[in-house]
XYZ file of C-alpha atoms in Angstrom:
256
model
C 2.571 5.669 1.509
C 5.762 3.651 1.866
C 6.346 0.116 0.631
C 9.635 -1.736 0.857
C 11.331 -5.095 0.393
C 8.667 -6.742 -1.732
C 11.285 -9.202 -3.033
C 9.473 -10.430 -6.131
C 10.415 -14.077 -6.322
C 9.714 -14.313 -2.592
C 6.773 -11.913 -2.392
C 3.807 -12.499 -0.104
C 1.320 -12.554 -2.960
C -1.813 -12.116 -0.860
C -0.323 -9.247 1.134
C 0.970 -7.528 -2.000
C -2.437 -7.738 -3.645
C -4.251 -6.449 -0.551
C -1.786 -3.555 -0.149
C -2.171 -2.697 -3.829
C -5.952 -2.573 -3.509
C -5.676 -0.340 -0.441
C -3.365 2.181 -2.081
C -5.421 2.249 -5.289
C -8.728 2.623 -3.451
C -7.426 5.589 -1.442
C -4.493 7.091 -3.364
C -1.924 8.953 -1.251
C -0.210 12.200 -2.175
C 2.834 10.101 -3.106
C 3.885 6.453 -3.135
C 7.505 5.557 -2.369
C 9.124 2.114 -2.603
C 12.435 1.914 -0.761
C 14.275 -0.899 -2.448
C 14.623 -4.668 -2.711
C 11.828 -5.021 -5.222
C 13.335 -8.399 -6.205
C 14.943 -11.457 -4.648
C 17.982 -11.918 -6.964
C 17.431 -9.248 -9.663
C 16.560 -11.945 -12.186
C 14.907 -10.549 -15.298
C 11.558 -12.229 -14.596
C 11.588 -10.837 -11.044
C 12.303 -7.325 -12.283
C 9.535 -7.659 -14.858
C 7.073 -8.783 -12.175
C 8.120 -5.792 -10.064
C 7.687 -3.458 -13.046
C 4.177 -4.765 -13.681
C 3.263 -4.262 -10.023
C 4.721 -0.753 -9.915
C 2.663 0.156 -12.983
C -0.474 -0.512 -10.934
C 0.447 1.916 -8.141
C -0.875 5.472 -8.077
C 1.419 8.314 -9.036
C 3.480 10.240 -8.185
C 5.674 7.227 -7.559
C 9.355 6.974 -6.627
C 11.314 3.713 -6.453
C 14.838 3.382 -5.089
C 16.881 0.169 -5.447
C 18.181 -2.071 -2.685
C 20.994 -4.566 -2.369
C 18.818 -7.399 -3.733
C 18.268 -5.406 -6.930
C 21.842 -6.039 -8.087
C 22.251 -9.518 -9.648
C 23.158 -12.207 -7.134
C 23.920 -14.937 -9.660
C 25.299 -13.054 -12.690
C 28.752 -12.174 -11.377
C 30.004 -10.117 -14.316
C 26.933 -7.893 -14.142
C 27.157 -7.631 -10.363
C 30.780 -6.518 -10.478
C 30.794 -4.221 -13.504
C 27.207 -3.050 -14.097
C 25.233 -3.913 -10.956
C 22.140 -1.829 -11.709
C 21.996 -2.069 -15.507
C 19.117 -4.561 -15.436
C 17.290 -2.517 -12.839
C 17.657 0.686 -14.841
C 16.546 -1.000 -18.063
C 13.410 -2.523 -16.547
C 12.489 -0.397 -13.504
C 14.051 3.061 -13.880
C 16.765 5.361 -12.472
C 18.987 3.761 -9.862
C 21.366 6.350 -8.467
C 19.474 9.574 -7.898
C 16.021 10.976 -8.525
C 13.912 13.833 -7.244
C 10.284 14.874 -6.949
C 9.031 18.372 -6.149
C 5.440 19.562 -5.950
C 3.447 22.093 -3.949
C 3.650 19.977 -0.772
C 6.739 17.761 -0.745
C 10.363 17.672 -1.855
C 11.729 14.123 -2.153
C 15.265 13.049 -3.006
C 15.879 9.368 -3.709
C 19.373 7.877 -3.303
C 20.988 4.496 -3.881
C 22.759 3.104 -0.805
C 23.290 -0.346 -2.364
C 26.470 -1.434 -4.146
C 27.234 -4.361 -6.402
C 30.536 -5.153 -4.673
C 32.378 -3.709 -1.688
C 35.750 -4.140 0.034
C 34.146 -6.109 2.871
C 32.715 -9.590 3.205
C 29.029 -8.688 3.403
C 28.005 -6.897 0.208
C 24.415 -6.547 1.401
C 25.367 -3.656 3.690
C 24.976 -0.030 2.666
C 27.105 2.891 1.581
C 26.412 6.564 1.031
C 29.170 8.794 -0.293
C 29.882 12.347 0.752
C 29.028 13.439 -2.800
C 25.626 11.749 -2.627
C 24.794 13.501 0.632
C 26.128 16.874 -0.560
C 24.174 16.702 -3.815
C 20.973 15.944 -1.915
C 21.583 18.797 0.532
C 22.276 21.159 -2.381
C 19.055 20.120 -4.098
C 17.018 20.725 -0.935
C 18.652 24.146 -0.585
C 17.135 25.072 -3.942
C 13.658 23.790 -3.050
C 11.015 26.057 -1.457
C 11.509 26.160 2.299
C 7.887 25.288 3.106
C 7.985 21.859 1.456
C 7.996 18.709 3.561
C 11.450 17.250 2.942
C 11.996 13.528 2.441
C 15.086 11.446 1.690
C 14.261 7.964 0.367
C 16.844 5.154 0.364
C 17.122 1.469 1.174
C 19.490 1.104 4.127
C 18.872 2.851 7.471
C 21.658 5.394 7.892
C 21.834 4.680 11.633
C 20.927 1.435 13.320
C 17.504 0.519 14.620
C 17.966 -0.251 18.312
C 17.109 -3.902 18.908
C 16.458 -4.483 15.217
C 16.564 -7.916 13.587
C 19.575 -7.005 11.407
C 21.926 -4.141 10.654
C 22.587 -1.871 7.701
C 26.151 -0.902 8.729
C 26.071 1.956 6.243
C 29.486 3.387 5.466
C 29.071 7.147 5.630
C 25.649 6.791 7.230
C 26.248 8.800 10.386
C 27.798 11.692 8.458
C 24.889 11.691 5.999
C 22.337 11.607 8.833
C 24.046 14.630 10.361
C 24.118 16.442 7.002
C 20.422 15.812 6.404
C 19.536 16.915 9.938
C 21.464 20.161 9.547
C 19.770 20.733 6.171
C 16.317 20.521 7.775
C 15.212 17.265 6.143
C 12.040 16.082 7.882
C 12.228 12.311 7.385
C 14.660 9.756 5.981
C 12.718 6.638 4.991
C 14.279 3.233 4.465
C 13.703 -0.506 4.361
C 16.215 -3.384 4.563
C 15.623 -4.567 8.142
C 12.071 -5.821 7.414
C 10.720 -4.172 10.561
C 9.073 -0.769 11.079
C 10.601 1.878 13.323
C 10.663 5.639 13.859
C 13.347 7.519 15.771
C 14.990 10.954 15.769
C 18.546 11.509 14.645
C 20.607 12.960 17.533
C 21.778 15.923 15.459
C 20.800 19.587 14.987
C 17.322 20.139 16.482
C 16.518 16.403 16.619
C 13.501 16.955 14.372
C 14.834 14.843 11.508
C 13.427 11.340 11.849
C 14.542 7.963 10.546
C 11.530 5.870 9.505
C 11.831 2.203 8.623
C 9.339 0.011 6.796
C 8.458 -3.663 6.978
C 8.492 -6.143 4.116
C 5.778 -7.352 1.741
C 7.626 -10.622 1.220
C 7.679 -13.980 2.969
C 11.158 -13.085 4.275
C 9.844 -11.970 7.665
C 12.165 -11.268 10.571
C 9.900 -11.494 13.588
C 7.398 -8.941 12.263
C 4.417 -9.683 9.975
C 4.486 -8.440 6.401
C 3.478 -4.805 6.218
C 3.916 -1.257 4.999
C 3.743 2.323 6.311
C 1.121 5.009 6.036
C 2.783 8.372 6.708
C 0.594 11.406 7.435
C 1.800 14.955 7.974
C 0.326 18.208 9.273
C 1.870 21.422 10.560
C 2.564 19.997 14.009
C 3.059 16.277 13.637
C 4.257 13.356 11.531
C 2.223 10.205 12.094
C 3.612 6.860 11.019
C 1.054 4.064 10.986
C 2.716 0.713 10.415
C 0.334 -1.867 8.972
C 0.666 -5.633 9.569
C -0.699 -8.515 7.509
C -2.991 -10.798 9.505
C -3.210 -13.476 6.836
C -6.434 -12.060 5.427
C -6.204 -8.275 5.860
C -4.014 -5.469 7.133
C -4.440 -4.093 10.636
C -2.675 -1.527 12.783
C 0.653 -2.781 14.096
C 2.172 0.319 15.664
C 1.779 4.094 15.419
C 4.318 6.833 16.083
C 3.477 10.524 16.528
C 6.547 12.663 15.835
C 6.827 16.369 16.640
C 7.762 18.299 13.502
C 7.830 21.791 15.063
C 11.306 23.255 14.690
C-alpha cells in the first residue's frame, strides 16, 4: 500500500479517515508513505502526522518530502531542515526494510535549500544512489526490490507539475541496472506507472496521488500495489466524496 502527500494542515480529513480504515481492515504486507506528510512542517502538523502514522499497520516506512522541511522557520530550513521531522516522525535521509518477500530502500530527495529558485524540486546524489545499489546487492536476489522517495526521478508525461530532480536520470539508470523492480514516489499529486528506458526496461516508476485538498486535476487517492511472479498491478484509488473507487489500473510485466 502506498500513501503520499497527505499534507497535514491541508489534509482531506474524510479521505484520510476512509483510507486509514481500509488499510487497517485489510492490512497489506507493507505500508509506505512517500513524503509531504505536512503542509509547512509546523510542529502541530508533524504531530498530527505522527498520530496518524501510529494508526497504520506495520511494517511501515515513511520518507520525507519538500513540504516536510520548515517553510516559515528560515534558520531551521537553511541549517537543519529535517531536524523537526526526525524528532517527531523518524529517520529522514535513509532507511531500509528487508523481510522474506521484499527489500525496500527509502531515500530523501528533498532539500531545505538549493542553488536554484524553486526549492521544492528534488535532488538525489550519486552517493545516495550508490549506497542504495550496494545495499540491494547484499540483499537476497529473490526479493521484490523497491526504492521509496518523494520526487519522481524522471518526469511523468503530461503530468500536472514537475520534479526536475537533479541526478534523477542517472539514479533511474543505476536502479534499473541494479534490478530494482519499482521506484515509488509522490509529489505530483497524480498516479502514474511507466518503465524506465534503461537496462531491460523492467524497472518501473510508480507515482501516487494525494490525500490532501491540494488536488491537481485528480481526486484524492492512494495506490494498492500487488505483485506475483509475472506481474505488478497498480490499482490507483480515487475519493468520490464518500468512498474510494477504482481510478486506474496498470498491469506491468515483471519477467526479466
